[in-house]
Amino acid sequence: MTLLRVDGLPVEVREGASLLDAVRVAGTELPTLCHDDRLRPAGSCRTCLVRADGRITAACVTPAAPGTNVTTAQQDLCDLRRDAIELIVSALPPHALADGSRSELAETCRRLGITPRTAAPKTSGHRDDSHPYIELDQDLCIACGRCVRMCDDVQGTFALTLTGRGADTVVAPGTGGPWAQSDCVACGGCVDTCPTGAITHPGPGRGITTAQPRQEQVRTTCGYCGVGCALDVVVDENQVSAVLPALDGPVNQGHACVKGRFSHGYLTSEERLAHPLVRKNGSLEPVGWEEALARVADGLRGAVETGGPDAVAAISSARATNEENYLVQKFLRTVVGTNNVDNCSRLCHAPSAAGLSAAFGRAGGTDSFDDVGKADCLLVVGANPVEAHPVVGARLLQQALRGASLIVADPRKVGLAHQADIHLRPRPGTNVALFNGLAHVLVAEGMTDPDFLRDRAAGLDELVEMLAQYPPARTAELTGIPAE
Ligand code: SF4
Ligand code: SF4
Ligand code: FES
């Protein structure tokens, strides 16, 4: 831990923290228009100036050194920060600070009593509304680069760029054409970080970001895939107005993908089944819940009376929550009295569950996603997380961008293969031969950790004996991957 003083208060921060972290620990709020905790700091907007041991510096990019004396409240510092914001605002059209604007910039200006200058700056009127989930108003862009860093460093898509020179610099899709035709995968990261509303989501959620204080929100776990992203659902007049990635979500860490972030239109779809239907005389008719539940209970009771508890079975859904799946099995076992309960994931997950159980003794992953952040080398075999589990794909890419080697083994050129140091293309169905070939080399060339294996692995001698059959030449023959 690092000990320093902020406005006279002793403050302790973790190693590697910035002066901004220290100032926040001391309970002081600074404007931070180019900063987002999810991104590497840029230090470009000068709105977070503090004095550190007598020197004026941007808090977000200055490391918290032990013993530093930081001050934030002297008048000249307040004036400098205010000047920086006023300068930024002076280049923006009045709608940047319009009443009701929920942007971080508008909130900051309201807090500091900054109003737009009367002389309206030149506007280009350039908008890009081509994308279904994202709108761009270049006149509101302050070139802070948060969106670009979010797209590059967190999402790993590199879809955005800053274009133009000097005061005319604005963000644009990197491909130059309309946003909808860019490489954007609609993760919503840029929407969530943009401090001015230049990039927004159209509709009732416009301008709502994780940075904004909100009245009503409900924490949930995304049900679209098994990654387990924590999401905050913002509710306005009993309607979902936005879904935001939770900053403290252990898996997603303030990120999401297009599904969790934007795909909630089904909630208000005309086609949504909003009332129970019961078939009467051959056609489905809307009925009340009481009647529908009574009908289900009668059906289940009748089946049990006729055929016993095992006449009933249930299949629950991987789209439902853990708790809901738990309730289904509990109901089947304790109320109906049968073990006839299954889950749809057995269909797709059965081969991996069998393999994992045989190799590791349980049918689930043995690592947490956080382990990715500690890896020097990532080997991804037969998976396409960039498309199937985008938030995990993004975390793998982040680690590769931090310098980890990325090896992808897949016959197809899956998303991660584009960033991989090595893309191995085994013949379909030869992944196991590839693993055995790699393990053969590890053992033959003494690259294993014998103490680790002795403590943790069962059946090691049998494995080593079997691996003798997988020298590089034979592995190459089986997999089609060159031995070298
Ligand atoms: S939505 Fe995601 S992928 Fe698309 S430009 Fe923004 S950060 Fe990049
Ligand atoms: S669009 Fe928003 S986040 Fe991107 S550079 Fe402009 S102001 Fe910053
Ligand atoms: S937030 Fe520190 S310079 Fe922009």
Short mmCIF file of C-alpha atoms and ligand atoms in Angstrom, two decimals:
data_model
loop_
_atom_site.label_atom_id
_atom_site.label_comp_id
_atom_site.label_asym_id
_atom_site.label_seq_id
_atom_site.Cartn_x
_atom_site.Cartn_y
_atom_site.Cartn_z
CA MET A 1 0.00 0.00 0.00
CA THR A 2 1.05 3.59 -0.62
CA LEU A 3 0.54 6.26 1.99
CA LEU A 4 0.14 9.93 0.99
CA ARG A 5 -1.79 13.03 2.02
CA VAL A 6 -4.72 14.62 0.19
CA ASP A 7 -5.78 18.07 1.40
CA GLY A 8 -4.08 17.24 4.70
CA LEU A 9 -5.83 13.88 5.15
CA PRO A 10 -3.73 10.70 5.33
CA VAL A 11 -4.80 8.37 2.51
CA GLU A 12 -3.81 4.79 1.69
CA VAL A 13 -4.04 3.42 -1.86
CA ARG A 14 -2.95 0.20 -3.56
CA GLU A 15 0.41 -0.04 -5.33
CA GLY A 16 0.15 1.37 -8.83
CA ALA A 17 -2.77 3.69 -7.99
CA SER A 18 -2.96 7.21 -9.44
CA LEU A 19 -3.40 10.52 -7.67
CA LEU A 20 -6.99 10.43 -8.93
CA ASP A 21 -7.54 7.19 -6.99
CA ALA A 22 -6.06 8.83 -3.89
CA VAL A 23 -8.22 11.93 -4.27
CA ARG A 24 -11.31 9.75 -4.57
CA VAL A 25 -10.34 7.79 -1.47
CA ALA A 26 -10.18 11.13 0.33
CA GLY A 27 -13.79 11.72 -0.76
CA THR A 28 -13.10 14.52 -3.24
CA GLU A 29 -14.78 14.50 -6.62
CA LEU A 30 -12.88 15.94 -9.60
CA PRO A 31 -14.16 16.35 -13.15
CA THR A 32 -12.57 13.64 -15.29
CA LEU A 33 -13.76 14.11 -18.84
CA CYS A 34 -11.15 11.98 -20.60
CA HIS A 35 -10.99 9.33 -17.88
CA ASP A 36 -12.85 6.08 -17.30
CA ASP A 37 -11.59 3.56 -14.75
CA ARG A 38 -12.04 0.80 -17.34
CA LEU A 39 -9.52 2.45 -19.68
CA ARG A 40 -5.83 3.30 -19.69
CA PRO A 41 -5.55 6.98 -18.71
CA ALA A 42 -4.95 9.57 -21.42
CA GLY A 43 -4.40 12.80 -19.47
CA SER A 44 -5.64 14.94 -22.34
CA CYS A 45 -8.53 17.05 -21.03
CA ARG A 46 -6.79 18.76 -18.07
CA THR A 47 -10.02 18.86 -16.06
CA CYS A 48 -8.59 16.85 -13.15
CA LEU A 49 -5.68 19.13 -12.24
CA VAL A 50 -4.31 18.93 -8.69
CA ARG A 51 -1.14 20.11 -7.00
CA ALA A 52 1.31 17.39 -5.98
CA ASP A 53 4.24 18.54 -3.83
CA GLY A 54 3.80 22.03 -5.26
CA ARG A 55 3.61 20.95 -8.94
CA ILE A 56 0.36 21.20 -10.91
CA THR A 57 -0.40 17.91 -12.63
CA ALA A 58 -3.25 15.85 -14.11
CA ALA A 59 -4.33 13.50 -11.31
CA CYS A 60 -5.46 10.71 -13.65
CA VAL A 61 -2.02 10.12 -15.17
CA THR A 62 0.19 10.82 -12.15
CA PRO A 63 1.20 7.78 -10.08
CA ALA A 64 0.54 8.04 -6.35
CA ALA A 65 4.08 8.12 -4.94
CA PRO A 66 4.53 7.47 -1.21
CA GLY A 67 4.57 10.61 0.93
CA THR A 68 3.19 12.93 -1.79
CA ASN A 69 1.29 15.95 -0.54
CA VAL A 70 -1.71 16.47 -2.81
CA THR A 71 -3.96 19.51 -2.73
CA THR A 72 -7.14 19.95 -4.73
CA ALA A 73 -9.07 22.88 -3.32
CA GLN A 74 -6.92 26.01 -3.79
CA GLN A 75 -8.67 28.68 -5.84
CA ASP A 76 -6.11 28.69 -8.65
CA LEU A 77 -6.65 24.91 -9.13
CA CYS A 78 -10.44 25.30 -9.15
CA ASP A 79 -10.06 28.11 -11.73
CA LEU A 80 -7.76 26.02 -13.92
CA ARG A 81 -10.15 23.06 -13.90
CA ARG A 82 -13.08 25.34 -14.63
CA ASP A 83 -11.18 27.04 -17.47
CA ALA A 84 -10.44 23.65 -19.01
CA ILE A 85 -14.13 22.72 -18.96
CA GLU A 86 -15.23 26.12 -20.25
CA LEU A 87 -12.77 25.84 -23.12
CA ILE A 88 -14.19 22.42 -24.02
CA VAL A 89 -17.76 23.69 -23.79
CA SER A 90 -16.98 26.78 -25.87
CA ALA A 91 -16.44 24.56 -28.91
CA LEU A 92 -19.75 22.76 -28.52
CA PRO A 93 -23.22 23.68 -29.78
CA PRO A 94 -25.81 24.69 -27.14
CA HIS A 95 -27.60 21.33 -27.25
CA ALA A 96 -24.52 19.82 -25.55
CA LEU A 97 -25.78 21.30 -22.29
CA ALA A 98 -29.50 21.31 -23.06
CA ASP A 99 -31.88 20.89 -20.15
CA GLY A 100 -32.43 17.21 -19.59
CA SER A 101 -29.09 16.18 -21.09
CA ARG A 102 -27.84 13.31 -18.96
CA SER A 103 -24.26 13.39 -20.23
CA GLU A 104 -21.32 13.44 -17.85
CA LEU A 105 -20.29 16.83 -19.31
CA ALA A 106 -23.75 18.32 -18.78
CA GLU A 107 -23.86 17.01 -15.19
CA THR A 108 -20.38 18.41 -14.51
CA CYS A 109 -21.35 21.80 -15.93
CA ARG A 110 -24.56 21.88 -13.89
CA ARG A 111 -22.55 21.10 -10.77
CA LEU A 112 -20.06 23.87 -11.47
CA GLY A 113 -22.61 26.39 -12.78
CA ILE A 114 -21.02 26.50 -16.25
CA THR A 115 -23.38 27.60 -19.02
CA PRO A 116 -22.79 27.66 -22.79
CA ARG A 117 -21.26 30.84 -24.18
CA THR A 118 -23.70 33.01 -26.11
CA ALA A 119 -21.71 33.02 -29.37
CA ALA A 120 -22.73 29.68 -30.89
CA PRO A 121 -19.78 27.81 -32.32
CA LYS A 122 -19.70 26.55 -35.87
CA THR A 123 -21.52 23.23 -36.26
CA SER A 124 -21.17 20.67 -38.99
CA GLY A 125 -24.53 19.02 -38.36
CA HIS A 126 -22.82 15.75 -39.12
CA ARG A 127 -24.69 12.79 -37.65
CA ASP A 128 -24.55 9.08 -38.29
CA ASP A 129 -27.85 7.35 -37.54
CA SER A 130 -27.15 4.32 -39.71
CA HIS A 131 -26.75 1.88 -36.81
CA PRO A 132 -29.82 0.40 -35.11
CA TYR A 133 -28.39 0.77 -31.59
CA ILE A 134 -25.95 3.66 -31.82
CA GLU A 135 -26.15 7.29 -32.92
CA LEU A 136 -23.23 9.65 -33.51
CA ASP A 137 -23.48 13.44 -33.31
CA GLN A 138 -19.99 14.62 -34.22
CA ASP A 139 -20.74 18.19 -33.12
CA LEU A 140 -20.78 16.97 -29.50
CA CYS A 141 -17.44 15.18 -29.74
CA ILE A 142 -14.64 16.63 -27.61
CA ALA A 143 -12.03 14.18 -28.93
CA CYS A 144 -11.41 12.75 -25.47
CA GLY A 145 -10.72 9.37 -27.12
CA ARG A 146 -12.62 7.37 -24.49
CA CYS A 147 -14.71 5.62 -27.12
CA VAL A 148 -11.63 4.73 -29.17
CA ARG A 149 -9.81 3.33 -26.13
CA MET A 150 -12.93 1.40 -25.12
CA CYS A 151 -13.23 -0.13 -28.57
CA ASP A 152 -9.50 -0.92 -28.82
CA ASP A 153 -8.47 -1.90 -25.31
CA VAL A 154 -11.62 -3.36 -23.76
CA GLN A 155 -13.57 -4.70 -26.69
CA GLY A 156 -10.58 -5.38 -28.99
CA THR A 157 -12.52 -4.42 -32.11
CA PHE A 158 -10.63 -1.29 -33.27
CA ALA A 159 -13.71 0.07 -35.05
CA LEU A 160 -13.26 3.76 -34.20
CA THR A 161 -10.71 6.45 -34.91
CA LEU A 162 -10.18 10.14 -34.22
CA THR A 163 -10.15 12.03 -37.46
CA GLY A 164 -9.48 15.67 -38.43
CA ARG A 165 -6.92 18.08 -37.03
CA GLY A 166 -6.69 20.38 -34.02
CA ALA A 167 -10.03 21.67 -32.76
CA ASP A 168 -11.82 19.89 -35.60
CA THR A 169 -10.81 16.43 -34.37
CA VAL A 170 -13.84 14.16 -33.96
CA VAL A 171 -14.53 10.47 -33.72
CA ALA A 172 -15.61 8.42 -36.74
CA PRO A 173 -15.84 4.76 -37.73
CA GLY A 174 -12.38 3.63 -38.81
CA THR A 175 -13.61 2.29 -42.12
CA GLY A 176 -14.68 5.78 -43.19
CA GLY A 177 -18.25 4.88 -44.26
CA PRO A 178 -21.46 4.72 -42.23
CA TRP A 179 -21.26 3.23 -38.73
CA ALA A 180 -23.55 0.36 -39.68
CA GLN A 181 -21.00 -0.79 -42.24
CA SER A 182 -18.01 -0.50 -39.90
CA ASP A 183 -16.38 -3.31 -37.92
CA CYS A 184 -18.50 -2.38 -34.86
CA VAL A 185 -19.99 -5.37 -33.06
CA ALA A 186 -22.38 -3.17 -31.03
CA CYS A 187 -20.97 -4.00 -27.60
CA GLY A 188 -22.11 -0.54 -26.49
CA GLY A 189 -18.83 0.24 -24.74
CA CYS A 190 -18.36 3.53 -26.58
CA VAL A 191 -21.97 4.52 -25.85
CA ASP A 192 -21.40 3.87 -22.18
CA THR A 193 -18.16 5.81 -21.86
CA CYS A 194 -18.82 8.86 -24.06
CA PRO A 195 -18.98 11.83 -21.64
CA THR A 196 -20.84 14.23 -23.93
CA GLY A 197 -23.62 12.26 -25.57
CA ALA A 198 -21.85 12.41 -28.94
CA ILE A 199 -22.33 8.63 -29.06
CA THR A 200 -25.68 7.55 -27.68
CA HIS A 201 -28.26 4.84 -27.80
CA PRO A 202 -31.52 6.04 -29.39
CA GLY A 203 -34.76 5.66 -27.47
CA PRO A 204 -35.74 6.11 -23.82
CA GLY A 205 -32.28 5.05 -22.63
CA ARG A 206 -30.60 7.92 -24.48
CA GLY A 207 -27.77 9.33 -22.42
CA ILE A 208 -28.02 6.83 -19.57
CA THR A 209 -24.55 5.51 -18.80
CA THR A 210 -22.87 3.75 -15.90
CA ALA A 211 -21.40 7.13 -14.90
CA GLN A 212 -24.83 8.64 -14.22
CA PRO A 213 -26.61 8.51 -10.87
CA ARG A 214 -29.84 6.58 -11.40
CA GLN A 215 -33.13 6.42 -9.57
CA GLU A 216 -34.22 2.87 -10.03
CA GLN A 217 -32.18 -0.03 -11.26
CA VAL A 218 -32.26 -3.77 -10.77
CA ARG A 219 -29.14 -5.96 -10.71
CA THR A 220 -29.48 -9.13 -12.75
CA THR A 221 -27.40 -11.75 -14.52
CA CYS A 222 -27.56 -11.82 -18.29
CA GLY A 223 -29.45 -14.87 -19.49
CA TYR A 224 -28.28 -14.85 -23.10
CA CYS A 225 -25.24 -17.08 -22.61
CA GLY A 226 -23.41 -18.80 -19.79
CA VAL A 227 -20.72 -16.17 -19.15
CA GLY A 228 -22.68 -14.64 -16.27
CA CYS A 229 -22.35 -10.92 -16.95
CA ALA A 230 -23.79 -8.74 -14.19
CA LEU A 231 -26.15 -6.14 -15.63
CA ASP A 232 -28.01 -3.21 -14.12
CA VAL A 233 -31.45 -2.78 -15.61
CA VAL A 234 -32.54 0.85 -15.42
CA VAL A 235 -36.27 1.13 -14.91
CA ASP A 236 -38.31 4.19 -15.72
CA GLU A 237 -42.09 4.21 -15.10
CA ASN A 238 -42.05 0.44 -14.88
CA GLN A 239 -40.36 0.11 -18.29
CA VAL A 240 -36.79 -0.92 -19.04
CA SER A 241 -35.08 2.18 -20.39
CA ALA A 242 -31.49 0.90 -20.49
CA VAL A 243 -29.36 -2.08 -19.58
CA LEU A 244 -25.88 -1.22 -18.32
CA PRO A 245 -22.91 -3.49 -17.64
CA ALA A 246 -22.21 -3.51 -13.90
CA LEU A 247 -18.84 -1.95 -13.11
CA ASP A 248 -18.40 -4.41 -10.23
CA GLY A 249 -19.55 -7.44 -12.26
CA PRO A 250 -16.88 -10.04 -11.43
CA VAL A 251 -16.93 -11.55 -14.90
CA ASN A 252 -17.72 -8.65 -17.18
CA GLN A 253 -16.10 -5.80 -15.19
CA GLY A 254 -18.18 -3.04 -16.73
CA HIS A 255 -18.42 -4.55 -20.19
CA ALA A 256 -21.19 -6.37 -22.09
CA CYS A 257 -22.01 -7.53 -25.57
CA VAL A 258 -24.77 -6.55 -27.96
CA LYS A 259 -27.15 -9.16 -26.56
CA GLY A 260 -27.09 -8.17 -22.91
CA ARG A 261 -26.66 -4.48 -23.62
CA PHE A 262 -29.24 -3.78 -26.28
CA SER A 263 -31.37 -6.83 -26.98
CA HIS A 264 -34.28 -6.16 -24.67
CA GLY A 265 -36.80 -4.99 -27.26
CA TYR A 266 -38.61 -8.31 -26.87
CA LEU A 267 -39.90 -7.06 -23.52
CA THR A 268 -42.27 -4.70 -25.30
CA SER A 269 -42.66 -6.65 -28.53
CA GLU A 270 -46.21 -6.93 -29.84
CA GLU A 271 -45.49 -10.59 -30.45
CA ARG A 272 -44.61 -11.28 -26.84
CA LEU A 273 -46.79 -13.77 -25.04
CA ALA A 274 -48.04 -11.64 -22.17
CA HIS A 275 -50.95 -13.78 -20.94
CA PRO A 276 -51.29 -17.49 -20.39
CA LEU A 277 -53.08 -19.34 -23.17
CA VAL A 278 -55.13 -22.49 -22.70
CA ARG A 279 -56.30 -24.65 -25.58
CA LYS A 280 -60.08 -24.86 -25.61
CA ASN A 281 -61.93 -26.72 -28.34
CA GLY A 282 -58.77 -26.86 -30.43
CA SER A 283 -57.73 -23.20 -30.24
CA LEU A 284 -55.58 -21.25 -27.77
CA GLU A 285 -57.47 -18.72 -25.69
CA PRO A 286 -56.10 -16.13 -23.24
CA VAL A 287 -57.03 -16.94 -19.63
CA GLY A 288 -56.12 -15.64 -16.17
CA TRP A 289 -53.14 -17.02 -14.24
CA GLU A 290 -55.34 -18.81 -11.74
CA GLU A 291 -57.10 -20.80 -14.45
CA ALA A 292 -53.86 -21.53 -16.29
CA LEU A 293 -52.05 -22.75 -13.15
CA ALA A 294 -55.05 -24.85 -12.13
CA ARG A 295 -54.99 -26.44 -15.58
CA VAL A 296 -51.26 -27.27 -15.26
CA ALA A 297 -51.73 -28.64 -11.73
CA ASP A 298 -54.67 -30.80 -12.87
CA GLY A 299 -52.63 -32.14 -15.77
CA LEU A 300 -49.66 -33.01 -13.59
CA ARG A 301 -51.85 -34.54 -10.88
CA GLY A 302 -53.75 -36.59 -13.44
CA ALA A 303 -50.52 -37.90 -15.00
CA VAL A 304 -49.11 -38.89 -11.58
CA GLU A 305 -52.39 -40.58 -10.55
CA THR A 306 -52.45 -42.61 -13.74
CA GLY A 307 -48.80 -43.42 -14.34
CA GLY A 308 -47.02 -42.60 -11.06
CA PRO A 309 -44.47 -39.79 -10.50
CA ASP A 310 -42.22 -41.05 -13.30
CA ALA A 311 -44.95 -40.30 -15.81
CA VAL A 312 -43.87 -36.66 -15.45
CA ALA A 313 -40.62 -35.11 -16.69
CA ALA A 314 -39.33 -31.56 -17.07
CA ILE A 315 -36.65 -29.95 -19.16
CA SER A 316 -35.52 -26.57 -17.87
CA SER A 317 -33.67 -23.92 -19.76
CA ALA A 318 -30.12 -22.61 -19.76
CA ARG A 319 -31.71 -19.23 -20.54
CA ALA A 320 -33.35 -19.23 -17.12
CA THR A 321 -31.40 -18.29 -14.02
CA ASN A 322 -29.63 -20.76 -11.75
CA GLU A 323 -32.30 -20.14 -9.15
CA GLU A 324 -35.13 -20.90 -11.57
CA ASN A 325 -33.42 -24.11 -12.68
CA TYR A 326 -32.96 -25.04 -9.04
CA LEU A 327 -36.68 -24.53 -8.45
CA VAL A 328 -37.60 -26.76 -11.40
CA GLN A 329 -35.58 -29.70 -10.08
CA LYS A 330 -36.78 -29.06 -6.52
CA PHE A 331 -40.40 -29.09 -7.68
CA LEU A 332 -39.91 -32.30 -9.69
CA ARG A 333 -38.10 -34.13 -6.88
CA THR A 334 -40.01 -32.99 -3.82
CA VAL A 335 -43.50 -32.17 -5.11
CA VAL A 336 -43.92 -34.59 -8.01
CA GLY A 337 -41.52 -37.21 -6.63
CA THR A 338 -39.46 -37.98 -9.73
CA ASN A 339 -35.87 -37.53 -10.80
CA ASN A 340 -37.01 -37.01 -14.39
CA VAL A 341 -35.49 -33.59 -14.76
CA ASP A 342 -33.06 -32.42 -17.36
CA ASN A 343 -31.64 -29.24 -18.75
CA CYS A 344 -31.20 -28.16 -22.34
CA SER A 345 -27.47 -27.68 -21.80
CA ARG A 346 -27.09 -31.47 -21.69
CA LEU A 347 -27.70 -31.46 -25.41
CA CYS A 348 -24.86 -29.12 -26.35
CA HIS A 349 -22.66 -29.58 -23.29
CA ALA A 350 -22.81 -33.39 -22.99
CA PRO A 351 -19.51 -34.15 -24.82
CA SER A 352 -17.58 -31.46 -22.92
CA ALA A 353 -19.17 -32.53 -19.61
CA ALA A 354 -18.06 -36.12 -20.23
CA GLY A 355 -14.56 -35.03 -21.19
CA LEU A 356 -14.19 -32.63 -18.28
CA SER A 357 -15.46 -35.23 -15.80
CA ALA A 358 -13.00 -37.81 -17.09
CA ALA A 359 -10.05 -35.40 -17.05
CA PHE A 360 -10.76 -33.17 -14.04
CA GLY A 361 -13.40 -34.99 -12.02
CA ARG A 362 -16.15 -32.46 -12.58
CA ALA A 363 -18.14 -31.23 -15.53
CA GLY A 364 -17.28 -27.56 -15.32
CA GLY A 365 -14.42 -25.22 -16.02
CA THR A 366 -11.52 -25.41 -13.58
CA ASP A 367 -10.38 -21.79 -13.86
CA SER A 368 -12.00 -18.48 -13.17
CA PHE A 369 -12.06 -15.89 -15.94
CA ASP A 370 -9.71 -13.79 -13.81
CA ASP A 371 -6.97 -16.34 -14.47
CA VAL A 372 -6.90 -15.05 -18.04
CA GLY A 373 -5.46 -11.82 -16.66
CA LYS A 374 -2.51 -13.72 -15.17
CA ALA A 375 -1.63 -15.80 -18.23
CA ASP A 376 1.50 -15.34 -20.34
CA CYS A 377 0.12 -17.61 -23.01
CA LEU A 378 -3.45 -18.39 -24.01
CA LEU A 379 -4.30 -21.55 -25.94
CA VAL A 380 -7.84 -21.50 -27.31
CA VAL A 381 -8.97 -24.76 -28.86
CA GLY A 382 -12.18 -25.34 -30.79
CA ALA A 383 -13.92 -22.29 -29.42
CA ASN A 384 -15.10 -19.05 -30.94
CA PRO A 385 -15.59 -16.84 -27.89
CA VAL A 386 -15.51 -13.59 -29.87
CA GLU A 387 -18.88 -14.57 -31.34
CA ALA A 388 -20.30 -17.12 -28.91
CA HIS A 389 -19.26 -15.52 -25.59
CA PRO A 390 -18.13 -12.03 -26.60
CA VAL A 391 -17.26 -10.73 -23.13
CA VAL A 392 -14.87 -13.63 -22.59
CA GLY A 393 -13.55 -13.13 -26.12
CA ALA A 394 -12.89 -9.49 -25.22
CA ARG A 395 -11.02 -10.51 -22.04
CA LEU A 396 -8.83 -12.91 -24.00
CA LEU A 397 -8.10 -10.17 -26.53
CA GLN A 398 -7.31 -7.70 -23.75
CA GLN A 399 -4.70 -10.06 -22.35
CA ALA A 400 -3.23 -10.65 -25.82
CA LEU A 401 -3.03 -6.87 -26.28
CA ARG A 402 -1.20 -6.68 -22.93
CA GLY A 403 1.45 -8.98 -24.43
CA ALA A 404 0.33 -12.56 -23.76
CA SER A 405 0.91 -14.96 -26.65
CA LEU A 406 -2.31 -16.15 -28.21
CA ILE A 407 -2.47 -19.55 -29.89
CA VAL A 408 -5.72 -20.56 -31.54
CA ALA A 409 -6.34 -24.12 -32.69
CA ASP A 410 -9.41 -24.35 -34.87
CA PRO A 411 -9.96 -25.49 -38.45
CA ARG A 412 -11.93 -22.30 -39.04
CA LYS A 413 -10.53 -18.76 -39.03
CA VAL A 414 -12.55 -17.85 -35.93
CA GLY A 415 -12.57 -14.29 -34.54
CA LEU A 416 -9.56 -14.71 -32.23
CA ALA A 417 -7.50 -16.25 -35.03
CA HIS A 418 -7.16 -12.79 -36.58
CA GLN A 419 -5.21 -11.59 -33.52
CA ALA A 420 -3.42 -14.88 -32.80
CA ASP A 421 0.35 -15.23 -32.82
CA ILE A 422 -0.15 -18.75 -34.09
CA HIS A 423 -3.25 -20.20 -35.71
CA LEU A 424 -3.13 -23.99 -35.87
CA ARG A 425 -5.69 -25.57 -38.16
CA PRO A 426 -6.12 -29.20 -37.12
CA ARG A 427 -8.30 -31.44 -39.24
CA PRO A 428 -11.81 -31.53 -37.75
CA GLY A 429 -11.99 -34.13 -34.97
CA THR A 430 -8.25 -34.22 -34.17
CA ASN A 431 -8.09 -31.85 -31.18
CA VAL A 432 -7.30 -34.71 -28.80
CA ALA A 433 -4.43 -35.88 -30.98
CA LEU A 434 -3.15 -32.30 -30.93
CA PHE A 435 -3.31 -32.19 -27.10
CA ASN A 436 -1.51 -35.53 -26.89
CA GLY A 437 1.15 -34.32 -29.32
CA LEU A 438 1.72 -31.15 -27.29
CA ALA A 439 1.83 -33.13 -24.02
CA HIS A 440 4.31 -35.57 -25.61
CA VAL A 441 6.70 -32.67 -26.33
CA LEU A 442 6.25 -31.21 -22.84
CA VAL A 443 7.16 -34.54 -21.25
CA ALA A 444 9.88 -35.53 -23.75
CA GLU A 445 11.66 -32.19 -23.49
CA GLY A 446 11.37 -31.94 -19.69
CA MET A 447 9.08 -28.91 -19.71
CA THR A 448 6.73 -30.16 -17.00
CA ASP A 449 6.79 -29.35 -13.29
CA PRO A 450 7.25 -32.79 -11.68
CA ASP A 451 6.37 -31.63 -8.14
CA PHE A 452 3.15 -30.02 -9.33
CA LEU A 453 2.18 -33.15 -11.25
CA ARG A 454 3.06 -35.49 -8.37
CA ASP A 455 0.84 -33.50 -6.01
CA ARG A 456 -2.14 -33.09 -8.29
CA ALA A 457 -2.34 -35.59 -11.14
CA ALA A 458 -3.61 -39.16 -10.94
CA GLY A 459 -2.65 -41.75 -13.57
CA LEU A 460 0.48 -39.89 -14.63
CA ASP A 461 2.48 -43.03 -15.52
CA GLU A 462 -0.31 -44.34 -17.74
CA LEU A 463 -0.56 -40.95 -19.42
CA VAL A 464 3.18 -40.76 -20.12
CA GLU A 465 3.07 -44.28 -21.56
CA MET A 466 0.17 -43.37 -23.84
CA LEU A 467 1.87 -40.13 -24.93
CA ALA A 468 4.75 -42.15 -26.33
CA GLN A 469 2.46 -42.89 -29.27
CA TYR A 470 2.19 -39.18 -30.17
CA PRO A 471 5.60 -37.97 -31.33
CA PRO A 472 5.48 -34.83 -33.50
CA ALA A 473 5.65 -36.74 -36.80
CA ARG A 474 2.61 -38.89 -35.98
CA THR A 475 0.70 -35.96 -34.50
CA ALA A 476 1.37 -34.05 -37.72
CA GLU A 477 0.08 -36.99 -39.74
CA LEU A 478 -3.12 -37.16 -37.66
CA THR A 479 -3.87 -33.45 -37.31
CA GLY A 480 -2.42 -32.00 -40.49
CA ILE A 481 -0.47 -29.48 -38.40
CA PRO A 482 3.22 -29.38 -39.38
CA ALA A 483 5.45 -31.04 -36.75
CA GLU A 484 7.64 -27.97 -36.26
S1 SF4 B 1 -20.22 -0.45 -29.87
FE1 SF4 B 1 -18.39 -1.60 -29.19
S2 SF4 B 1 -17.55 -2.46 -31.07
FE2 SF4 B 1 -18.97 -0.85 -31.70
S3 SF4 B 1 -17.67 0.96 -31.96
FE3 SF4 B 1 -18.53 1.02 -29.86
S4 SF4 B 1 -16.94 0.03 -28.59
FE4 SF4 B 1 -16.50 -0.52 -30.73
S1 SF4 B 2 -17.40 10.46 -29.28
FE1 SF4 B 2 -17.53 10.83 -27.08
S2 SF4 B 2 -16.07 9.38 -26.16
FE2 SF4 B 2 -15.60 9.51 -28.36
S3 SF4 B 2 -13.98 11.04 -28.51
FE3 SF4 B 2 -15.94 12.09 -28.86
S4 SF4 B 2 -16.58 12.85 -26.84
FE4 SF4 B 2 -14.98 11.31 -26.49
S1 FES B 3 -9.37 13.22 -16.66
FE1 FES B 3 -7.35 13.69 -16.16
S2 FES B 3 -6.65 14.80 -17.87
FE2 FES B 3 -8.67 14.20 -18.44
#
